[in-house]
GROMACS .gro file of C-alpha atoms in nm:
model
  408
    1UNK     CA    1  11.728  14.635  17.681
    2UNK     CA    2  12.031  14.828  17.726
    3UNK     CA    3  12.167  15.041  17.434
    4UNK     CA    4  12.521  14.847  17.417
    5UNK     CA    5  12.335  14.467  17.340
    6UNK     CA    6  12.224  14.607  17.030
    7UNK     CA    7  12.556  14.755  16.887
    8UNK     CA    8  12.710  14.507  16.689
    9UNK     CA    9  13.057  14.443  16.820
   10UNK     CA   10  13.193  14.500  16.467
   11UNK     CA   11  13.172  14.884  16.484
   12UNK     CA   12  13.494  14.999  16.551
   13UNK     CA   13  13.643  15.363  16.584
   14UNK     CA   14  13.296  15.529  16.731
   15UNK     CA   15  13.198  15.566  17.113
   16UNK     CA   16  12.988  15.298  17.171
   17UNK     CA   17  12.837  15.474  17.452
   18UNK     CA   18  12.630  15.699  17.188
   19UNK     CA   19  12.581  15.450  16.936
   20UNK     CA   20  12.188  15.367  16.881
   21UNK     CA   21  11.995  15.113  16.667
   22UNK     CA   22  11.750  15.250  16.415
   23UNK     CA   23  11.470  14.966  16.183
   24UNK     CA   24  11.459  15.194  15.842
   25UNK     CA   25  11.165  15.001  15.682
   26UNK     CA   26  10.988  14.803  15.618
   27UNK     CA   27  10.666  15.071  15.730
   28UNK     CA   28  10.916  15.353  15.559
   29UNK     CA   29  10.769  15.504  15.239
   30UNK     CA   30  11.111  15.492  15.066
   31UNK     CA   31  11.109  15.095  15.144
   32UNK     CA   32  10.759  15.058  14.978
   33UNK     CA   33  10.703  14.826  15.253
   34UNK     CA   34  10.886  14.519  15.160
   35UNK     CA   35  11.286  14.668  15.231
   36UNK     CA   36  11.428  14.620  15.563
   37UNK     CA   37  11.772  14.797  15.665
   38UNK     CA   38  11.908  14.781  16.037
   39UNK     CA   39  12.109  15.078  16.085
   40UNK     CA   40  12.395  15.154  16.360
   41UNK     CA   41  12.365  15.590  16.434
   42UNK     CA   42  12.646  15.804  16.498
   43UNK     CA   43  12.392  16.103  16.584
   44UNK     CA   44  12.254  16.120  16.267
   45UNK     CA   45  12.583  15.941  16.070
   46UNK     CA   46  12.509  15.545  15.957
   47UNK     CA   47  12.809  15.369  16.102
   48UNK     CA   48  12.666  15.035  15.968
   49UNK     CA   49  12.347  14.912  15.778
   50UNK     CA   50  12.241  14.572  15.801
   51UNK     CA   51  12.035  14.473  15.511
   52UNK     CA   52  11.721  14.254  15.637
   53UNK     CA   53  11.553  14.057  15.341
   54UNK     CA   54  11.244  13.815  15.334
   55UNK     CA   55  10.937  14.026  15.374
   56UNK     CA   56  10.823  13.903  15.025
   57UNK     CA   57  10.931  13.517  15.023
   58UNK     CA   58  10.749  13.333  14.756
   59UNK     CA   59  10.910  13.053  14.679
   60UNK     CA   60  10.993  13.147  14.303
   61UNK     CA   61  11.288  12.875  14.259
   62UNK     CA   62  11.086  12.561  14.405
   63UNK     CA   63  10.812  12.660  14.216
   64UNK     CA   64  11.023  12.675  13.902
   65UNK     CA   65  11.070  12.255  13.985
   66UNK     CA   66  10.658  12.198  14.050
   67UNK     CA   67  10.579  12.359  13.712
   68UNK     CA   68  10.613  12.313  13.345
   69UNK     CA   69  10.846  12.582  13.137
   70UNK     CA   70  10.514  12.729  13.054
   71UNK     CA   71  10.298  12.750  13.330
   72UNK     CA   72  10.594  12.871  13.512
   73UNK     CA   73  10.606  13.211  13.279
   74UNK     CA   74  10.336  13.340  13.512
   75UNK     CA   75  10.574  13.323  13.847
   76UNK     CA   76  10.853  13.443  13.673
   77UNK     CA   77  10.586  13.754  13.584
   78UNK     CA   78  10.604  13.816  13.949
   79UNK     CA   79  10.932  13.880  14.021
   80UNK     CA   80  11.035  14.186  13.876
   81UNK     CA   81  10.659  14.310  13.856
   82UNK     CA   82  10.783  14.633  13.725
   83UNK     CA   83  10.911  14.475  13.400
   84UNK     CA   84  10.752  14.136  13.429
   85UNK     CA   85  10.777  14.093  13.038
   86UNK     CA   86  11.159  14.124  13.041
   87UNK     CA   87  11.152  13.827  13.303
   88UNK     CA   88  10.974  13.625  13.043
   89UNK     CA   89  11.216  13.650  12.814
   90UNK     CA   90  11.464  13.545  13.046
   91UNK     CA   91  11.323  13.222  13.092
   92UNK     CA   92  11.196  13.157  12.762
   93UNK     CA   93  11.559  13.226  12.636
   94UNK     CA   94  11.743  12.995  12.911
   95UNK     CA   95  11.458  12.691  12.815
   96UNK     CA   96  11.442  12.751  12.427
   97UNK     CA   97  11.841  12.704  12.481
   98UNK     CA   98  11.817  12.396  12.654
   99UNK     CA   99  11.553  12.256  12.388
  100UNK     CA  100  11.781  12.417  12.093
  101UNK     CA  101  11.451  12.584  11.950
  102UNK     CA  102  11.537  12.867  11.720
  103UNK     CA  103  11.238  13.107  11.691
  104UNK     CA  104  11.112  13.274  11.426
  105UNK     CA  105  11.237  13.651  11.269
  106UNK     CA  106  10.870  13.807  11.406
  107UNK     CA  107  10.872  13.627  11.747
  108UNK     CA  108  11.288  13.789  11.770
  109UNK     CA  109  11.165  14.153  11.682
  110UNK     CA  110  10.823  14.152  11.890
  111UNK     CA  111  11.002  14.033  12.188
  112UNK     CA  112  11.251  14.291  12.115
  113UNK     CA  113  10.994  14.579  12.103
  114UNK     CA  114  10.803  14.427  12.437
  115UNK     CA  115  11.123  14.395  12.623
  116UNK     CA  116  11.276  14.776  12.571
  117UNK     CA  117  10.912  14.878  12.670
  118UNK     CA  118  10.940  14.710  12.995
  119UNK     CA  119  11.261  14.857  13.003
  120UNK     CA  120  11.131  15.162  13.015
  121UNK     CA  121  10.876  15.129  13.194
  122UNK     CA  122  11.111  14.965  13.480
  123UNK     CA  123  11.289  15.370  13.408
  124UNK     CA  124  11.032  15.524  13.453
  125UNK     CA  125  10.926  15.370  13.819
  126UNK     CA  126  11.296  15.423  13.938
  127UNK     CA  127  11.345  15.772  13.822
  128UNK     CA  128  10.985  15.884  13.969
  129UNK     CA  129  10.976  15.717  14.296
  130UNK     CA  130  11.316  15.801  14.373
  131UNK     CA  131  11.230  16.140  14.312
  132UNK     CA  132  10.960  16.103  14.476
  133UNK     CA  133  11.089  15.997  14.768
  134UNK     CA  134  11.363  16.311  14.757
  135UNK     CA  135  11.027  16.532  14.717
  136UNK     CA  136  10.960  16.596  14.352
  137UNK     CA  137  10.619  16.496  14.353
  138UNK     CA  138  10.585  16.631  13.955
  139UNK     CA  139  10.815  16.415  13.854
  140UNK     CA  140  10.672  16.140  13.967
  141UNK     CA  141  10.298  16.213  13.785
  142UNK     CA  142  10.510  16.292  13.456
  143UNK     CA  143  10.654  15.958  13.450
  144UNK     CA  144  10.346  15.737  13.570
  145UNK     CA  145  10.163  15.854  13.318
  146UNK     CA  146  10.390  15.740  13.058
  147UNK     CA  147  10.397  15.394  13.224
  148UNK     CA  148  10.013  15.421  13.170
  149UNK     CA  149  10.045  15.426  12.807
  150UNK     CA  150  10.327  15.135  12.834
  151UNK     CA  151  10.080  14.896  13.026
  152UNK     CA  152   9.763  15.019  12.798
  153UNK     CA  153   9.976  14.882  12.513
  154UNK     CA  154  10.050  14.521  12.743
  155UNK     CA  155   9.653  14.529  12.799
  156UNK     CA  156   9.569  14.527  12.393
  157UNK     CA  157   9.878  14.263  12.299
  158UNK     CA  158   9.802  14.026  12.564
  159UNK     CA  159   9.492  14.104  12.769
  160UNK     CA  160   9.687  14.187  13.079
  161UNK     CA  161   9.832  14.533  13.227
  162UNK     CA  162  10.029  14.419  13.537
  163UNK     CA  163  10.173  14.033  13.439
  164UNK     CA  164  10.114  14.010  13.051
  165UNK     CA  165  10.233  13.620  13.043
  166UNK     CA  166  10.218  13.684  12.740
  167UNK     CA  167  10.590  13.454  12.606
  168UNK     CA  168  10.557  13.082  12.554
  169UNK     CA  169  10.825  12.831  12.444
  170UNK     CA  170  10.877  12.878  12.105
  171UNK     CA  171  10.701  13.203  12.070
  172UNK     CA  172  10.420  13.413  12.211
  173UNK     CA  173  10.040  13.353  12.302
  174UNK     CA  174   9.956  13.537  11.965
  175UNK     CA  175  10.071  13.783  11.742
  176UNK     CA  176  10.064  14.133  11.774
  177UNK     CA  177   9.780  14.291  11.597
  178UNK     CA  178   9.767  14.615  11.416
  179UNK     CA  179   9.637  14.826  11.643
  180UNK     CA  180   9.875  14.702  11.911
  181UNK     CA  181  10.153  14.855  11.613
  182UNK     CA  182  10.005  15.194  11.623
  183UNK     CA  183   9.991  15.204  11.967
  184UNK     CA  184  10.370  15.185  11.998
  185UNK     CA  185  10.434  15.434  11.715
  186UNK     CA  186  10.223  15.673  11.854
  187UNK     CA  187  10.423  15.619  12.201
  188UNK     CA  188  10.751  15.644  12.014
  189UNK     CA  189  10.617  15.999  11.918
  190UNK     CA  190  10.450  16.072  12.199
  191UNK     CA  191  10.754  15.949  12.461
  192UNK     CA  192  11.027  16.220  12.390
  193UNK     CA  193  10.860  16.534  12.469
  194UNK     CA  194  10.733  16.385  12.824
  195UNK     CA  195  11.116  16.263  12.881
  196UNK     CA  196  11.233  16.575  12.834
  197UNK     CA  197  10.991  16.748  13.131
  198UNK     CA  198  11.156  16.494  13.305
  199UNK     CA  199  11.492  16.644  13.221
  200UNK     CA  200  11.373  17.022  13.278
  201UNK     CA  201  11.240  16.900  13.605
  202UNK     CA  202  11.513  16.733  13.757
  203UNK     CA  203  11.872  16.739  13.598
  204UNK     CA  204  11.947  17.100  13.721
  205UNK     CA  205  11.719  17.098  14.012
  206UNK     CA  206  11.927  17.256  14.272
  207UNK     CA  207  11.736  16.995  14.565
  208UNK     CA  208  11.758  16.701  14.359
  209UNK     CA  209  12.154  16.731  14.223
  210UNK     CA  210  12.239  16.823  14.592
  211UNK     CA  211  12.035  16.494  14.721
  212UNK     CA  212  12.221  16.270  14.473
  213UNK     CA  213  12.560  16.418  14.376
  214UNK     CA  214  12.873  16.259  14.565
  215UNK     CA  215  12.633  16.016  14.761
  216UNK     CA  216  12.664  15.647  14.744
  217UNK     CA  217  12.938  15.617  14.522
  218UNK     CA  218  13.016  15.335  14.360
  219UNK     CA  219  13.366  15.307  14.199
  220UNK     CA  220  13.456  15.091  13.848
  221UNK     CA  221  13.642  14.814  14.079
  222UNK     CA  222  13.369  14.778  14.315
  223UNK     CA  223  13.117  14.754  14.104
  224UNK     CA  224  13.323  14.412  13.932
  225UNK     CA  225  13.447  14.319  14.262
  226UNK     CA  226  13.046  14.270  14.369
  227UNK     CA  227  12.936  14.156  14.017
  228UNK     CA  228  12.712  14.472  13.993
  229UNK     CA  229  12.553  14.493  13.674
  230UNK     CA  230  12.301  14.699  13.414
  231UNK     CA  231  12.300  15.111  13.470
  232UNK     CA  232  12.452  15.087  13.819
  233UNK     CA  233  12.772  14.893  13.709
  234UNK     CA  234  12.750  15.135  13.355
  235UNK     CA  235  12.740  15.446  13.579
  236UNK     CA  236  13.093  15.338  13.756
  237UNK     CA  237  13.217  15.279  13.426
  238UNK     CA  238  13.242  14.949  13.346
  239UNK     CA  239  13.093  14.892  12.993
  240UNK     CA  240  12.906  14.594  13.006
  241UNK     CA  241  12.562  14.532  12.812
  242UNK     CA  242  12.455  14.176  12.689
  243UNK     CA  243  12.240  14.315  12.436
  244UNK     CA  244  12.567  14.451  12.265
  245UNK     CA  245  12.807  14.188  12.420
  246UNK     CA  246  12.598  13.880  12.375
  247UNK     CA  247  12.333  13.947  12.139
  248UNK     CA  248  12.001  13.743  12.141
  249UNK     CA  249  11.663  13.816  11.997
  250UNK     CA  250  11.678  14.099  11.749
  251UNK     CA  251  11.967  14.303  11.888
  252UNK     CA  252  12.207  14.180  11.693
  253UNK     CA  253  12.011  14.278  11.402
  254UNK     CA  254  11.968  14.642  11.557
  255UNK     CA  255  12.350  14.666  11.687
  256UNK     CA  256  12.378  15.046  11.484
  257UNK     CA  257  12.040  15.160  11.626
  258UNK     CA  258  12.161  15.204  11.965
  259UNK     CA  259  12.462  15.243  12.190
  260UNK     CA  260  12.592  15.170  12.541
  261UNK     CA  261  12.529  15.448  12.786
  262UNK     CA  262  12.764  15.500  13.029
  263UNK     CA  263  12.901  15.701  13.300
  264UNK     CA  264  13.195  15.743  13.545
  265UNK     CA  265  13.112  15.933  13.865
  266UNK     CA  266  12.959  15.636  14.004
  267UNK     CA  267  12.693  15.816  14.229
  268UNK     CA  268  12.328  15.816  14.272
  269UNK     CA  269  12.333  16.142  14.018
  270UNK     CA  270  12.533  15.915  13.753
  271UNK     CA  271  12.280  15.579  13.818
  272UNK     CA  272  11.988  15.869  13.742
  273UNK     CA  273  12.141  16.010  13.430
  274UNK     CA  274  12.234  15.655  13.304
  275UNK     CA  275  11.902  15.579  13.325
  276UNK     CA  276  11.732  15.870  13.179
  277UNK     CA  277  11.962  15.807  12.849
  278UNK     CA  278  11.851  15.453  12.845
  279UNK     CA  279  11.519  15.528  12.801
  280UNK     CA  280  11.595  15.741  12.510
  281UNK     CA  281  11.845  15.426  12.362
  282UNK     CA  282  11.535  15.238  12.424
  283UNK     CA  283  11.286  15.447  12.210
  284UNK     CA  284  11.584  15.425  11.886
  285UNK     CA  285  11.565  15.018  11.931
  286UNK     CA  286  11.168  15.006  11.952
  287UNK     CA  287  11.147  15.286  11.645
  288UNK     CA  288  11.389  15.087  11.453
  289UNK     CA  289  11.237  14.730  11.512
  290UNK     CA  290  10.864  14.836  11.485
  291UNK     CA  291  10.955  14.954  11.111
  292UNK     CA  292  11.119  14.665  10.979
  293UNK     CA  293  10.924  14.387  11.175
  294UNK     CA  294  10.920  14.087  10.970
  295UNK     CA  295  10.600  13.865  10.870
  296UNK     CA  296  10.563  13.524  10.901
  297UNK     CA  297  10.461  13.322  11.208
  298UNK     CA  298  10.551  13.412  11.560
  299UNK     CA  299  10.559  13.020  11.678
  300UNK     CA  300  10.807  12.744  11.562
  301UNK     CA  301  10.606  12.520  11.288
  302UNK     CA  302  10.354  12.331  11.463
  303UNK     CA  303  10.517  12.006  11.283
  304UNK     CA  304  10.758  12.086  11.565
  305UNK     CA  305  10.516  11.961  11.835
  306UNK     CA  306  10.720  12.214  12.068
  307UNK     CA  307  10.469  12.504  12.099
  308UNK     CA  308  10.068  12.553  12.213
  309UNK     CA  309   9.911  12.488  11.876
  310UNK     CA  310   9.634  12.823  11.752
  311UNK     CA  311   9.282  12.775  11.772
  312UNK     CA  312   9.197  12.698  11.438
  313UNK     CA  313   9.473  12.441  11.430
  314UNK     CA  314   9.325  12.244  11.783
  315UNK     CA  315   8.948  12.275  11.683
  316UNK     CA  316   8.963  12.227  11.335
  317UNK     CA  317   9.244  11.908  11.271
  318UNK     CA  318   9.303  11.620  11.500
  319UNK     CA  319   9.659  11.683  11.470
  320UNK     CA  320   9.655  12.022  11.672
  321UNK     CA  321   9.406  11.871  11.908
  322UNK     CA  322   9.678  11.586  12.052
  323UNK     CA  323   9.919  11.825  12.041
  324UNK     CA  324   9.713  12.074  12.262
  325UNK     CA  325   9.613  11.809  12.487
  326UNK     CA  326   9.950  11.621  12.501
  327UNK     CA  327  10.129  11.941  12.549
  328UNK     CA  328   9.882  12.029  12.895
  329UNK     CA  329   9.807  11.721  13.036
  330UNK     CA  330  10.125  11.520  12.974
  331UNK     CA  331  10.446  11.755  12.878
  332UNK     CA  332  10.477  11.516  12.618
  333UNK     CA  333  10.599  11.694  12.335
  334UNK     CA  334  10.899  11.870  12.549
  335UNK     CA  335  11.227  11.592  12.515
  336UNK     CA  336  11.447  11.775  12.681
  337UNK     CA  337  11.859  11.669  12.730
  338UNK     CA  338  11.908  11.570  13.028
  339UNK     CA  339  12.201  11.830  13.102
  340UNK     CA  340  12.247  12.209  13.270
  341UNK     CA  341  12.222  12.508  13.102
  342UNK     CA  342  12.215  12.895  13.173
  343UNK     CA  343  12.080  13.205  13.008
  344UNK     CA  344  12.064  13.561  13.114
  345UNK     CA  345  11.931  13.842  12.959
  346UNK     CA  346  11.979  14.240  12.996
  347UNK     CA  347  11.683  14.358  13.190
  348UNK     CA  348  11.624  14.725  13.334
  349UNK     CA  349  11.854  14.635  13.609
  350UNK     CA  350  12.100  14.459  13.496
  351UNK     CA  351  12.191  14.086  13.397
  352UNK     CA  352  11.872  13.827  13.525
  353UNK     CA  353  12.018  13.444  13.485
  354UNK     CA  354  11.831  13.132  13.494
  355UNK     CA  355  12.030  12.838  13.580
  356UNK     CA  356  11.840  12.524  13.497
  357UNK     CA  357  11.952  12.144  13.578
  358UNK     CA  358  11.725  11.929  13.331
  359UNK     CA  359  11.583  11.575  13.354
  360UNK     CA  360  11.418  11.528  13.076
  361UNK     CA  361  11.080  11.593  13.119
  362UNK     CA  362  10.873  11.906  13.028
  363UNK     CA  363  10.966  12.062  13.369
  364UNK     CA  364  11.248  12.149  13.586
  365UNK     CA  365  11.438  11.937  13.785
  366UNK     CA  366  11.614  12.208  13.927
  367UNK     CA  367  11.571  12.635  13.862
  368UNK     CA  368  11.768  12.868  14.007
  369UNK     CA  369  11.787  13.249  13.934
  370UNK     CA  370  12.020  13.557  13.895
  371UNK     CA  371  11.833  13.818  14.043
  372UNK     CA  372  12.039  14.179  13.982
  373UNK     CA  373  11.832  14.331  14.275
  374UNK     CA  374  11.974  14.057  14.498
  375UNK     CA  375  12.337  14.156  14.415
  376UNK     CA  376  12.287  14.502  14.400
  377UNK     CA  377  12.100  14.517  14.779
  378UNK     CA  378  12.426  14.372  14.929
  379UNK     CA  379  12.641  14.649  14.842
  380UNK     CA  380  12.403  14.875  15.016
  381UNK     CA  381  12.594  14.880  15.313
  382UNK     CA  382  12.930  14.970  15.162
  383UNK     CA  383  12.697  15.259  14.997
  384UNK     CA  384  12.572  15.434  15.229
  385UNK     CA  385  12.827  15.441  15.559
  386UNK     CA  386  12.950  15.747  15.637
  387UNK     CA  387  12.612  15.900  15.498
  388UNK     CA  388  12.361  16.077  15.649
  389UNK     CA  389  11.990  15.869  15.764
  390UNK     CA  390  11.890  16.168  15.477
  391UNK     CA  391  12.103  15.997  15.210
  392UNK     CA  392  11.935  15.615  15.226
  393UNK     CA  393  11.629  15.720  15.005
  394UNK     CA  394  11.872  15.859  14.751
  395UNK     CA  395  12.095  15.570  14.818
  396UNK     CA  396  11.829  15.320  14.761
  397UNK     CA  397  11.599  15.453  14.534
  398UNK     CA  398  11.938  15.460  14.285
  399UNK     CA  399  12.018  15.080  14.335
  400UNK     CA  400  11.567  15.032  14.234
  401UNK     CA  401  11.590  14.707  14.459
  402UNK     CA  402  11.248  14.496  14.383
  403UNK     CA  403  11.219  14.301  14.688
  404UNK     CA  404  11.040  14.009  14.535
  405UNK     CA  405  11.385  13.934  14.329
  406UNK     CA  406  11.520  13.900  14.700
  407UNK     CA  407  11.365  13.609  14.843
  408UNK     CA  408  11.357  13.289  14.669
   0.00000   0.00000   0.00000
């Protein structure tokens, strides 16, 4: 096929004549085999990318309508499988809003803890692979092995490294035990030395500040324009967190033990350094929750018929036993309004939204989501044109798309 039928007749101001067609992904290493980008060359200059998405379509919204609010927790797991937790509290939050359940002080601070662990976790994967994919292989190693630790602690709380499932409506599948609390204040020690390698390794590496200073910037009215949000809408400047904004779980409770981190350069070298300081934000919440974690129950009173009843309570009393059964064969127990409602949450990427339509019964009648990758993939091209075919694993490892947020 001629050169000219693939140029897309909206490139303007170049020769056509030397214009060629390049598929970046999804076999590239920097697209981790699930990104697609169709870029327009200039010699080596992009002239236009093309973002192509749906190399990881699951179905995550009509499966949201086929199952309960918590058998769905498990999907939900699956699409940010880097922080899968913080996706659980997402949902949880959006359907305890619709049922107007209030949980209890323990379930607020554990959920707290889990979530800025995910959080940093989520850091960690960004920062290493997208140094990784610049060529700072060390980097990488020094922040996997952190995210070791993070999932060993996910494998003691709820028997699962890689999609915990571990929220239910109401609460949690069981209470953290005391070894699980050791194991986070030993990370909390163990964390800041290994962050700072990190630091040492990277913020005045001549490659790496080269690779990411000045490329794909991203300026403070763009970044509302597109509804960019979480570090890559904080490193343009625009100070927006809804942990501080719109407090939920324990945050606004810890409000003093941490602050917004922000920056205004807008590039990939800002989105890095955001993130890095997160992760240190993120160790101050978890330090200061894990001290003053309340006792008491993490689920609603089972007299509220709204949560998965314990063991003792379905074996041992007939009571917990309907409940139990009512609750998994029937949705009884969930009355729902029959009305709309929407939650969101600050996750490591920004804002994830569930919009659910509700009619009545213990399921969705319709669940839609606010994936951040989503929004944040779209602005790609606006990113990286003008850039060198060098620049687009800078470009995208900054933005940390998760392709399964992309295809619903």
């Amino acid at each position: 096929m001629p050169v000219e039928q693939l140029i897309p007749d909206d490139v303007a101001g170049t020769d056509q004549e030397f214009l060629y067609t390049l598929n970046f992904g999804p076999q590239h290493p920097a697209t981790h085999t699930t990104l697609r980008l169709v870029l327009t060359l200039d010699g080596e200059t992009i002239v236009k990318a093309v973002p192509d998405i749906g190399y990881l379509h699951s179905g995550f919204e009509k499966l949201g309508e086929d199952l309960d609010f918590n058998q769905y927790v498990t999907i939900v797991d699956r699409m940010n499988y880097i922080s899968p937790f913080s996706n659980e509290v997402s949902w949880h939050h959006t359907v305890e809003k619709l049922l107007g359940i209030e949980v209890t002080p323990r379930c607020k601070y554990i959920r707290t803890i889990l979530a800025e662990l995910s959080r940093i976790s989520d850091h960690l994967l960004c920062v290493g692979a997208a140094a990784l994919d610049l060529g700072a292989l060390t980097a990488f190693l020094y922040a996997f092995n952190q995210r070791e630790k993070i999932y060993n602690i996910f494998e003691a709380a709820a028997g699962q490294r890689f999609h915990p499932s571990y929220s239910r409506v109401g609460g949690l599948m069981a209470d953290l035990s005391s070894t699980v609390i050791e194991m986070i204040r030993e990370f909390v020690k163990t964390f800041p030395p290994a962050h700072a390698d990190v630091v040492r390794l990277l913020n005045r590496n001549r490659i790496f500040v080269d690779r990411t200073h000045g490329i794909g910037v991203l300026s403070r009215a763009e970044a509302i324009n597109t509804s960019c949000s979480g570090p890559i809408a904080r490193a343009s400047g625009v100070v927006r967190d809804l942990r501080k904004d719109e407090p939920y779980l324990a945050y606004g409770e810890l409000q003093n033990s941490f602050k917004v981190v922000c920056a205004t350069d807008g590039d990939c070298f800002a989105r890095y350094l955001v993130r890095m300081e997160e992760m240190v934000e993120s160790i101050n919440i978890i330090k200061a929750a894990v001290e003053n974690i309340p006792s008491g129950p993490v689920n609603i009173a089972v007299n509220d018929k709204m949560t998965i009843p314990n063991k003792q309570a379905t074996y041992r009393s007939i009571e917990g036993l309907i409940q139990h059964f009512e609750l998994f064969m029937w949705n009884r127990q969930w009355n729902p309004p029959v009305e709309e409602v929407y939650g969101a949450t600050e996750t490591a990427n920004g804002e994830l939204g569930y919009y659910l339509v509700s009619d009545g019964s213990g399921r969705a009648w319709r669940a839609r989501t606010r994936p951040p990758s989503f929004i944040h993939f779209a602005i790609f091209p606006e990113l990286i044109e003008g850039h060198q075919i060098s620049d687009v694993p800078a470009v995208l490892g900054s933005l940390n798309i998760i392709a399964a947020e992309l295809d619903r």
